[in-house]
Short mmCIF file of C-alpha atoms in Angstrom, two decimals:
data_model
loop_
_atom_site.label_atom_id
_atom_site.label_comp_id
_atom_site.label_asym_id
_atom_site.label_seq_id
_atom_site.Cartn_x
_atom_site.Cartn_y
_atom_site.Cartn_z
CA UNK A 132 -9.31 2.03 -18.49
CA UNK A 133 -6.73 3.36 -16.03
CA UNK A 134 -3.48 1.57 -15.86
CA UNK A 135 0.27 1.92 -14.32
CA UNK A 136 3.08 1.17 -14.94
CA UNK A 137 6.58 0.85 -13.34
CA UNK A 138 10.25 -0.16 -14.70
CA UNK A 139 12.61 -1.27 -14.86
CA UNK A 140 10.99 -5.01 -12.79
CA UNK A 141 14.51 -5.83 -11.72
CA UNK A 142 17.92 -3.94 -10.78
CA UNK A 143 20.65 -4.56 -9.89
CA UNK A 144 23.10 -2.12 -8.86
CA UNK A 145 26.80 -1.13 -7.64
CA UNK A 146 26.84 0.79 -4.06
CA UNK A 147 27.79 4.44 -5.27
CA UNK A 148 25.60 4.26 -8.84
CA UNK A 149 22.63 6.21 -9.72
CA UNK A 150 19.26 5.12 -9.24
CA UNK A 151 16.33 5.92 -11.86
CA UNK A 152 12.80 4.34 -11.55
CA UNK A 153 9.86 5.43 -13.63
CA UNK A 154 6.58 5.33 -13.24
CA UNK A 155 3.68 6.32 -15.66
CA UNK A 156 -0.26 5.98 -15.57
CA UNK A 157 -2.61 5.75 -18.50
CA UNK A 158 -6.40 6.74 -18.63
CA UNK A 159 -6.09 9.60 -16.20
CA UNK A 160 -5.41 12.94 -15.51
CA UNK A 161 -3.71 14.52 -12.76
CA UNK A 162 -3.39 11.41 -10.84
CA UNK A 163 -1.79 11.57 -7.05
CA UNK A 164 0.92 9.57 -7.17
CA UNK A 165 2.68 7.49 -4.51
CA UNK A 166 6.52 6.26 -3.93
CA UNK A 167 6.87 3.26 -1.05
CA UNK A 168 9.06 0.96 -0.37
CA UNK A 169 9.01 -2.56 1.20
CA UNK A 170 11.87 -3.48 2.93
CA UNK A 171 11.73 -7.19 4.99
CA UNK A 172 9.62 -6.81 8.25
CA UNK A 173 8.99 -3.00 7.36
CA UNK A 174 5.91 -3.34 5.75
CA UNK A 175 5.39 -0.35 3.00
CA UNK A 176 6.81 2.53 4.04
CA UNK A 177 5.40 5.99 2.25
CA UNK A 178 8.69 7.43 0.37
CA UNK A 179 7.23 10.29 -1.24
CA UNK A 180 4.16 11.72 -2.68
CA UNK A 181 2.44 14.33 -5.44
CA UNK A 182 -0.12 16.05 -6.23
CA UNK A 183 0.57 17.88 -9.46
CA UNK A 184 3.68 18.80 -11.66
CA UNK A 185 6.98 19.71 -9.89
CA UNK A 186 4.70 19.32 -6.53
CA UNK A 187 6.99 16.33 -4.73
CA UNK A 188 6.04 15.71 -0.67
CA UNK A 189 8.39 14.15 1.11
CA UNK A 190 7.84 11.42 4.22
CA UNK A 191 10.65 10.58 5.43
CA UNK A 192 14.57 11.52 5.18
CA UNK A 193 16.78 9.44 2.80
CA UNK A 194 18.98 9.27 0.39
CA UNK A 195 16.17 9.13 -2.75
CA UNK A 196 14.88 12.02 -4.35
CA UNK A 197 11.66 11.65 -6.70
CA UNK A 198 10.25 14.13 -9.28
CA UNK A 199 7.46 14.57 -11.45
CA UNK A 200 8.21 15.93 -15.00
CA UNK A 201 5.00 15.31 -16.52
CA UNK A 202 1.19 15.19 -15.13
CA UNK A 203 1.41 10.74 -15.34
CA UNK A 204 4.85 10.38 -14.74
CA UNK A 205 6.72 9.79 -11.58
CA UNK A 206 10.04 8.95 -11.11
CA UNK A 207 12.57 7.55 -8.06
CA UNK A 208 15.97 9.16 -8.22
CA UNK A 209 18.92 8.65 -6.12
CA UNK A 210 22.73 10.13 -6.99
CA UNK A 211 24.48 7.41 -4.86
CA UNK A 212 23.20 3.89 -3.48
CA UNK A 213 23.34 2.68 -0.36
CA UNK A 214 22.99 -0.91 0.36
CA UNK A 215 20.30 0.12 2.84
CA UNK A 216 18.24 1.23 -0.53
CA UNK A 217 17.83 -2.26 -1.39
CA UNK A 218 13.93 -3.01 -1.45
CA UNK A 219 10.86 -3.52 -3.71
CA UNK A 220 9.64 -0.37 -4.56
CA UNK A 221 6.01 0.34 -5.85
CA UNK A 222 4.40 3.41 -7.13
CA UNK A 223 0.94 4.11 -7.39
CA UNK A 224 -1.67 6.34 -7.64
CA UNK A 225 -5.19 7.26 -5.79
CA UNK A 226 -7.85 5.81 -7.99
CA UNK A 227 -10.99 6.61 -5.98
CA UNK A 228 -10.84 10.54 -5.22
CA UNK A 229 -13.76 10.22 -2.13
CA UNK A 230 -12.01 6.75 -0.99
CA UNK A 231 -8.40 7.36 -1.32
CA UNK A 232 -8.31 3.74 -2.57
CA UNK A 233 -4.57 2.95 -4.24
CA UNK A 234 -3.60 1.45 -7.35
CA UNK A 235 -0.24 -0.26 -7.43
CA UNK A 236 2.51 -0.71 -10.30
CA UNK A 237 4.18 -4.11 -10.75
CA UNK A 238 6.83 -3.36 -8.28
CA UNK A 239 10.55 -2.90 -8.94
CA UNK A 240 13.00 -4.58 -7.77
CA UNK A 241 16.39 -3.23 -6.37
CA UNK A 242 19.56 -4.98 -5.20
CA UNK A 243 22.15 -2.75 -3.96
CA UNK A 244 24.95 -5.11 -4.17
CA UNK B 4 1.78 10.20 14.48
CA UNK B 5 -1.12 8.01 12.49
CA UNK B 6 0.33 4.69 13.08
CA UNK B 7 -0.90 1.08 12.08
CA UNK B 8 0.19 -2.07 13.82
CA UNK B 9 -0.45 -5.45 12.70
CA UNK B 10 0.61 -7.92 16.18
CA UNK B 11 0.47 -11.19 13.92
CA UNK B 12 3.88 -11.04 11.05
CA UNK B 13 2.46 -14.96 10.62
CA UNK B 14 -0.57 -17.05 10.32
CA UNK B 15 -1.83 -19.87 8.99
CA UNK B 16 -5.35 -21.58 8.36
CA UNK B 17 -6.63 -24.95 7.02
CA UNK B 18 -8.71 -24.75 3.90
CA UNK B 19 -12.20 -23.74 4.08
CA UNK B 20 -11.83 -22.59 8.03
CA UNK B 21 -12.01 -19.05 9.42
CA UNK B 22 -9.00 -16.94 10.19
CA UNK B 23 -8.92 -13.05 11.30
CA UNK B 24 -6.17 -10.97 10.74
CA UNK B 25 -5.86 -8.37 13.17
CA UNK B 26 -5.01 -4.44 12.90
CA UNK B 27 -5.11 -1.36 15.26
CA UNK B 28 -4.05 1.99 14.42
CA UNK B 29 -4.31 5.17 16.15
CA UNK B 30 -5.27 8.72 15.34
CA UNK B 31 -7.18 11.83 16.28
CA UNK B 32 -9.26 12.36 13.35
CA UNK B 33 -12.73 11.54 13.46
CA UNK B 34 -13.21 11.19 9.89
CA UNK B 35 -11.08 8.37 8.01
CA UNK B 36 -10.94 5.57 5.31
CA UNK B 37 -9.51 2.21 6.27
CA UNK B 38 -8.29 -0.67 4.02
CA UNK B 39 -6.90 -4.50 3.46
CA UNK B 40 -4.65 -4.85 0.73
CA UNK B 41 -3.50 -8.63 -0.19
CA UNK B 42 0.04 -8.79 -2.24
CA UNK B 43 0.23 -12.15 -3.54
CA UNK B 44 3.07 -13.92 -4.30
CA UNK B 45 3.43 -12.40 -7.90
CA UNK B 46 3.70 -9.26 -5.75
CA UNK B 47 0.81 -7.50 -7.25
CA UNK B 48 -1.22 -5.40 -4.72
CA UNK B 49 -5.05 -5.42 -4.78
CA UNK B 50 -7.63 -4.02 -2.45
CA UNK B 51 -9.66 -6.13 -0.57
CA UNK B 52 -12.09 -4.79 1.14
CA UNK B 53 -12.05 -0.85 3.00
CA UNK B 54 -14.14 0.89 5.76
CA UNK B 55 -15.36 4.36 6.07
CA UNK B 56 -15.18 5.70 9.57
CA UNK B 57 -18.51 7.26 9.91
CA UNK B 58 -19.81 3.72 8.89
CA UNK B 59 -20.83 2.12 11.61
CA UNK B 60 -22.01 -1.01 9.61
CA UNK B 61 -19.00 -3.47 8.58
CA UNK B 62 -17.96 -3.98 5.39
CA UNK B 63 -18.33 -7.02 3.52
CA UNK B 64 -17.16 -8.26 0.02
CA UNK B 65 -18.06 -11.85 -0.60
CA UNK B 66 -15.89 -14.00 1.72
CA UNK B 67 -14.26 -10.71 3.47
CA UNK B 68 -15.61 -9.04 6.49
CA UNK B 69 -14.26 -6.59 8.83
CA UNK B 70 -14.88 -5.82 12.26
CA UNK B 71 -14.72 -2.32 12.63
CA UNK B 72 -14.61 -0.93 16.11
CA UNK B 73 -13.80 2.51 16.14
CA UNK B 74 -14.03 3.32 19.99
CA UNK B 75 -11.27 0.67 20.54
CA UNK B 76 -9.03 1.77 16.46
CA UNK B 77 -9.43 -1.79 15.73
CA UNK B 78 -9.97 -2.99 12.32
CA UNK B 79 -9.63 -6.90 11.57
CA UNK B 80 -9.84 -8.65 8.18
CA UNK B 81 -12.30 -12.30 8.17
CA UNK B 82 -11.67 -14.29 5.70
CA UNK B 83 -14.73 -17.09 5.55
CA UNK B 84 -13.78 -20.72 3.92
CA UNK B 85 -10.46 -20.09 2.91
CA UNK B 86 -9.19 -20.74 -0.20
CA UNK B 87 -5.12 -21.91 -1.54
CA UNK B 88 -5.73 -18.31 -3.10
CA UNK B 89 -6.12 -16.07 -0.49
CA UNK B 90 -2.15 -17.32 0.58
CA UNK B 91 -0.33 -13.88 0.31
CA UNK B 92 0.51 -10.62 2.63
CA UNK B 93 -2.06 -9.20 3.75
CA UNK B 94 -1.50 -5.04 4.41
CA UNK B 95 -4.15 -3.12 6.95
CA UNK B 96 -3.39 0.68 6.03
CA UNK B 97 -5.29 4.19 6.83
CA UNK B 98 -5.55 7.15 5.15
CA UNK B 99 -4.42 9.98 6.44
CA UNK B 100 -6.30 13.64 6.20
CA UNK B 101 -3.60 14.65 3.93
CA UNK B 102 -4.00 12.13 1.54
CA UNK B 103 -1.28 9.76 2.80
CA UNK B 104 -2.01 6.27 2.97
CA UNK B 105 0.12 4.43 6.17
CA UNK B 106 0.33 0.83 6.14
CA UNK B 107 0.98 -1.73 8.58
CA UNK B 108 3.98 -4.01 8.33
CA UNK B 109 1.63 -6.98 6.98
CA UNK B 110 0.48 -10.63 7.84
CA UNK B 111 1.65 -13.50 5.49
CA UNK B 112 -1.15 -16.03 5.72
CA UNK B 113 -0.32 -20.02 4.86
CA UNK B 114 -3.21 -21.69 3.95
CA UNK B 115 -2.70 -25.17 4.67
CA UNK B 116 -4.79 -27.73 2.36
#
């Protein structure tokens, strides 16, 4: 069976300091992959999405950056903080190809203190 | 711009009453897939219950129903004898042509026993 998974669960993190959060799936192959984050009274906001290796989309302008080395893998980057990046973050990918029906991670969770 | 606008950021029910959960959106496309996602509080997100567009028959998944009216983009969750269970966020979202899912900013439902 398909699963995903997301880590670190918790962060916390120094304004200024890198960001890395990874996300991998299991049981499938050339998944479409999802970034959001939910921020308090934002609901989920669409960060970034794929479609294949090296093939990143991006939805709105910020100060992340995401890749995706491998065909299950997906990660959130970002070279400097802001305290505005604090949120709960989930990945996930598109588990019904006709439906478009999501699959969601665990969720991780960042403090930008 | 698909958007998707939940009106109620709180409601509450007593056990084993009614309670709808309201959503609108707005596109152009004719064609489209639209969901309920419940996150819990251990933050998990699941699907509840989605609706294609060229449906005209609601869905229905055991004590979920929709009313889907498409003339009018309005797509609201009922949730039938309410359980201390079905106390989380509740997300409406839409997918996009492109793939994109866009979700509303949620409800959080109380139930009250």
């Amino acid at each position: 069976s398909q699963t995903i998974h997301q880590w670190p669960a918790t962060l916390v993190q120094p304004v200024g300091s890198p960001l890395s959060l990874e996300c991998t799936v299991e049981g499938t192959s050339n998944p479409n992959l999802y970034w959001y984050r939910q921020a308090a009274g934002r609901g989920l906001q669409l960060l970034f999405y794929s479609v294949g290796i090296g093939q990143i989309s991006s939805e709105v302008p910020q100060n992340l950056s995401a890749s995706r080395p491998q065909d299950r893998q997906f990660i959130l980057s970002s070279k400097k903080l802001l305290l505005s990046d604090s949120g709960f973050y989930l990945c996930a990918w598109r588990g019904d190809f006709y439906t478009g029906e999501l699959f969601f991670g665990e969720g991780s969770r960042l403090t930008v203190l | 711009a698909q958007t998707v606008t939940q009106s109620q950021p709180e409601m509450s029910v007593q056990e084993a009453e009614t309670v709808t959960l309201s959503c609108t959106y707005d596109t152009s496309e004719s064609d489209y897939y639209l969901f309920w996602y419940k996150q819990p509080p251990s933050r998990q997100m699941i699907l509840v219950i989605r609706q294609e567009a060229y449906k005209q028959q609601n869905a229905t998944e055991n004590r979920f129903s929709v009313n889907f009216q498409k003339a009018a983009k309005s797509f609201s969750l009922k949730i039938s004898d309410s359980q201390l269970g079905d106390a989380a966020m509740y997300f409406c979202a839409y997918r996009r042509r492109d793939d994109k899912i866009i979700f509303g900013k949620g409800t959080r439902l109380h139930i009250l026993p």
